C-alpha positions as a printed NumPy array, in Angstrom:
array([[143.046,  80.555, 131.3  ],
       [145.843,  77.146, 129.657],
       [147.297,  78.299, 126.549],
       [144.972,  75.95 , 124.658],
       [141.736,  78.019, 125.46 ],
       [143.938,  81.068, 125.192],
       [144.261,  80.12 , 121.205],
       [140.456,  79.158, 120.741],
       [139.469,  82.724, 122.881],
       [141.439,  84.753, 120.884],
       [140.064,  83.167, 117.588],
       [136.837,  83.14 , 118.737],
       [137.394,  86.965, 119.309],
       [138.971,  87.521, 116.215],
       [136.082,  86.031, 114.641],
       [133.016,  87.983, 116.982],
       [134.481,  90.575, 116.156],
       [134.004,  90.36 , 111.771],
       [137.522,  88.919, 111.376],
       [138.251,  86.094, 109.089],
       [140.565,  83.13 , 110.027],
       [141.996,  80.708, 108.05 ],
       [144.932,  77.53 , 107.965],
       [147.891,  77.09 , 106.881],
       [149.005,  74.121, 108.235],
       [147.772,  71.154, 109.628],
       [150.713,  69.165, 110.398],
       [151.86 ,  66.527, 113.476],
       [148.668,  67.607, 115.592],
       [149.754,  71.392, 115.366],
       [147.045,  73.969, 113.577],
       [148.787,  77.348, 111.85 ],
       [145.814,  80.033, 111.374],
       [146.538,  83.615, 109.696],
       [143.951,  86.212, 110.674],
       [142.677,  88.263, 107.914],
       [140.433,  91.797, 107.723],
       [136.745,  91.554, 107.434],
       [136.79 ,  91.941, 103.773],
       [139.72 ,  92.088, 101.849],
       [141.276,  88.765, 103.366],
       [144.933,  90.73 , 104.193],
       [146.686,  89.096, 106.712],
       [147.426,  91.082, 110.158],
       [148.586,  88.395, 112.399],
       [149.212,  84.506, 112.257],
       [148.347,  81.702, 115.855],
       [149.685,  78.273, 116.117],
       [148.348,  75.376, 118.192],
       [147.366,  71.851, 118.668],
       [145.666,  71.575, 121.99 ],
       [142.56 ,  69.762, 121.93 ],
       [140.406,  72.037, 122.259],
       [142.19 ,  74.284, 118.999],
       [141.284,  71.272, 117.59 ],
       [137.484,  70.222, 117.883],
       [136.813,  74.166, 118.073],
       [138.818,  73.816, 113.689],
       [136.785,  70.467, 113.099],
       [137.567,  69.939, 109.756],
       [137.   ,  73.828, 108.755],
       [140.015,  75.102, 106.572],
       [138.554,  78.661, 107.263],
       [135.617,  80.588, 109.25 ],
       [133.468,  81.054, 106.095],
       [132.891,  77.19 , 106.249],
       [130.302,  76.05 , 107.594],
       [128.554,  72.805, 107.841],
       [124.997,  74.319, 106.98 ],
       [125.829,  77.551, 104.479],
       [121.957,  79.909, 104.309],
       [121.552,  80.825, 101.032],
       [121.604,  84.093, 100.695],
       [119.66 ,  85.827,  97.422],
       [122.236,  88.324,  95.814],
       [119.9  ,  91.593,  95.885],
       [119.785,  93.783,  93.018],
       [117.735,  96.922,  92.457],
       [115.718,  98.387,  89.622],
       [118.448,  98.448,  86.923],
       [120.244,  94.434,  88.16 ],
       [122.296,  95.827,  88.787],
       [124.188,  93.638,  92.319],
       [123.771,  95.328,  96.123],
       [125.217,  93.319,  99.297],
       [122.72 ,  91.098, 100.25 ],
       [124.113,  90.538, 103.853],
       [122.484,  92.173, 106.703],
       [125.145,  94.036, 108.961],
       [125.566,  96.805, 112.118],
       [126.94 , 100.355, 111.685],
       [130.494,  97.896, 112.323],
       [130.498,  96.028, 109.683],
       [129.815,  92.844, 111.26 ],
       [127.386,  90.   , 110.115],
       [123.474,  89.613, 111.288],
       [121.673,  87.075, 110.797],
       [119.055,  87.113, 108.18 ],
       [116.452,  89.145, 108.395],
       [118.007,  91.461, 111.189],
       [117.844,  94.988, 110.873],
       [121.074,  96.37 , 109.504],
       [122.741,  99.971, 108.149],
       [122.302,  99.917, 104.309],
       [126.792,  98.938, 103.061],
       [127.353, 101.355, 100.115],
       [126.573,  99.889,  96.193],
       [128.661,  96.228,  95.483],
       [129.41 ,  98.314,  92.304],
       [130.928, 101.683,  93.275],
       [132.512, 103.946,  91.132],
       [133.546, 107.962,  92.645],
       [135.699, 110.165,  90.591],
       [138.157, 110.729,  93.561],
       [137.055, 114.639,  94.693],
       [133.896, 112.195,  95.182],
       [135.3  , 109.28 ,  97.524],
       [137.07 , 111.075,  99.329],
       [134.901, 112.876, 100.295],
       [131.889, 110.657, 100.534],
       [134.486, 108.807, 102.692],
       [136.294, 112.011, 105.468],
       [131.789, 112.351, 105.666],
       [131.526, 108.427, 106.557],
       [134.167, 108.258, 108.871],
       [132.424, 112.068, 110.055],
       [129.503, 109.463, 110.953],
       [131.235, 107.406, 112.545],
       [131.129, 104.839, 110.34 ],
       [134.73 , 104.277, 109.163],
       [133.487, 100.555, 107.586],
       [131.634, 101.872, 105.634],
       [133.891, 104.939, 104.587],
       [136.232, 101.335, 103.904],
       [133.723, 100.768, 101.748],
       [134.564, 103.611,  99.581],
       [138.333, 104.201,  99.709],
       [138.43 , 100.21 ,  98.742],
       [137.115, 100.477,  95.564],
       [139.144, 103.738,  95.303],
       [141.491, 101.202,  95.913],
       [140.459,  98.395,  93.387],
       [139.775, 101.562,  90.048],
       [142.386, 103.576,  91.122],
       [145.848, 103.795,  88.708],
       [148.882, 101.895,  89.166],
       [150.729, 105.135,  90.575],
       [148.201, 105.552,  92.936],
       [147.175, 102.015,  94.194],
       [148.893, 101.858,  97.172],
       [148.287, 104.972,  98.428],
       [144.993, 104.136,  97.926],
       [145.302, 100.95 ,  99.625],
       [145.881, 102.867, 102.614],
       [143.207, 104.905, 103.041],
       [140.964, 101.758, 102.943],
       [143.581,  99.899, 105.84 ],
       [143.268, 103.063, 107.28 ],
       [139.725, 103.203, 107.912],
       [139.773,  99.573, 108.981],
       [142.203,  99.618, 111.072],
       [139.555, 102.468, 112.943],
       [136.845,  99.894, 112.667],
       [138.729,  97.494, 114.201],
       [139.606,  99.627, 117.039],
       [135.884, 100.797, 117.289],
       [135.31 ,  97.273, 117.004],
       [137.507,  96.498, 120.875],
       [140.464,  94.678, 118.249],
       [143.357,  97.085, 119.117],
       [146.098,  94.878, 117.971],
       [144.256,  93.876, 114.363],
       [144.114,  97.477, 115.14 ],
       [147.687,  99.25 , 115.171],
       [148.876,  96.684, 112.77 ],
       [146.333,  97.912, 109.898],
       [147.154, 100.881, 110.372],
       [150.941, 101.28 , 111.039],
       [150.535,  99.153, 107.134],
       [148.246, 101.923, 106.516],
       [151.525, 103.998, 107.714],
       [153.099, 102.73 , 105.912],
       [151.75 , 103.222, 102.002],
       [150.098, 106.851, 102.402],
       [153.785, 108.447, 103.607],
       [155.273, 106.861,  99.954],
       [153.176, 109.391,  99.259],
       [154.487, 111.836, 101.389],
       [156.679, 113.909,  98.923],
       [153.081, 114.246,  97.038],
       [150.193, 113.474,  96.957],
       [147.585, 113.286,  94.641],
       [143.929, 114.676,  94.393],
       [145.109, 116.527,  98.356],
       [145.712, 112.902, 100.623],
       [147.441, 114.729, 103.639],
       [149.456, 111.653, 103.319],
       [152.341, 112.544, 104.916],
       [150.405, 113.824, 107.925],
       [148.327, 110.402, 107.395],
       [151.224, 107.975, 107.825],
       [151.838, 110.847, 111.135],
       [148.64 , 109.841, 112.316],
       [147.958, 106.474, 112.462],
       [151.587, 105.828, 114.027],
       [150.619, 107.93 , 116.831],
       [146.884, 105.94 , 117.   ],
       [148.775, 103.047, 116.67 ],
       [150.6  , 102.653, 119.873],
       [147.936, 105.491, 121.221],
       [145.931, 102.003, 120.743],
       [148.499,  99.744, 122.223],
       [149.299, 101.509, 125.333],
       [145.52 , 102.493, 126.446],
       [143.625,  99.366, 124.606],
       [140.637, 102.036, 124.121],
       [139.761, 102.454, 120.425],
       [135.83 , 104.512, 121.046],
       [137.829, 108.149, 121.205],
       [140.519, 107.752, 118.851],
       [139.689, 111.117, 116.309],
       [138.571, 111.168, 113.   ],
       [141.61 , 112.07 , 110.537],
       [141.508, 114.477, 108.054],
       [141.649, 112.104, 104.142],
       [143.905, 115.931, 102.226],
       [144.451, 118.988, 102.815],
       [141.399, 120.476, 102.259],
       [139.824, 122.297, 104.965],
       [135.77 , 122.221, 103.617],
       [134.094, 119.66 , 102.296],
       [131.012, 119.618, 101.025],
       [128.337, 116.996, 101.383],
       [129.04 , 114.894,  98.487],
       [125.796, 114.344,  96.244],
       [127.387, 110.445,  95.447],
       [125.057, 107.382,  95.561],
       [123.819, 105.976,  98.204],
       [124.123, 103.252, 100.522],
       [122.098, 100.113,  99.427],
       [120.184,  98.727, 101.624],
       [119.813,  95.216, 102.895],
       [117.859,  92.809, 101.938]])
């Protein structure tokens, strides 16, 4: 396979695994493209190329979200008029065609106290749904006070890393887990809400090394988010059913 074909194949694999991409620069016939996480859009890696195959694949698009004929998706709302995720997704959060049966996602306006968010996220991890756990942790990150925000962001990145590992994207998974390790490790000497920051940081580094070495993510055990030895099943609001 040529270098040109490899760049296209890498971009296709990233997109097919649910990731997004964005063109950062065009010049002299060369493209520089950022590979982004599925939902938060955080940059994980970059690729560049000047091959006709890559230029043809990207065309005049600025990113994977650009569609020459986008489908109109009506935003779902519940009986109370609150917004709900409308795009159906599979168990690992990969988009499905409109109207396809999917695995329910979390409500868009999920707002839980930290202890409940941690319990629900742990429950979802234990059930093999790291993408859904990431949705819970991302909501907690966005609502967290400034002093805790990087910790919750690290927890969300950990769940996204696990999602990419389950999807078969070991490179993206390892990079996200290392970022999660750095952020959770910053709270190793005193994490709030009984979050196991030190243990999670060590776990994320060890798991990232394992993924890069073995190339297999399906057998990675789920981590424990807190130092609590037993956790009840949460009664928090359930996931929203896609329309």
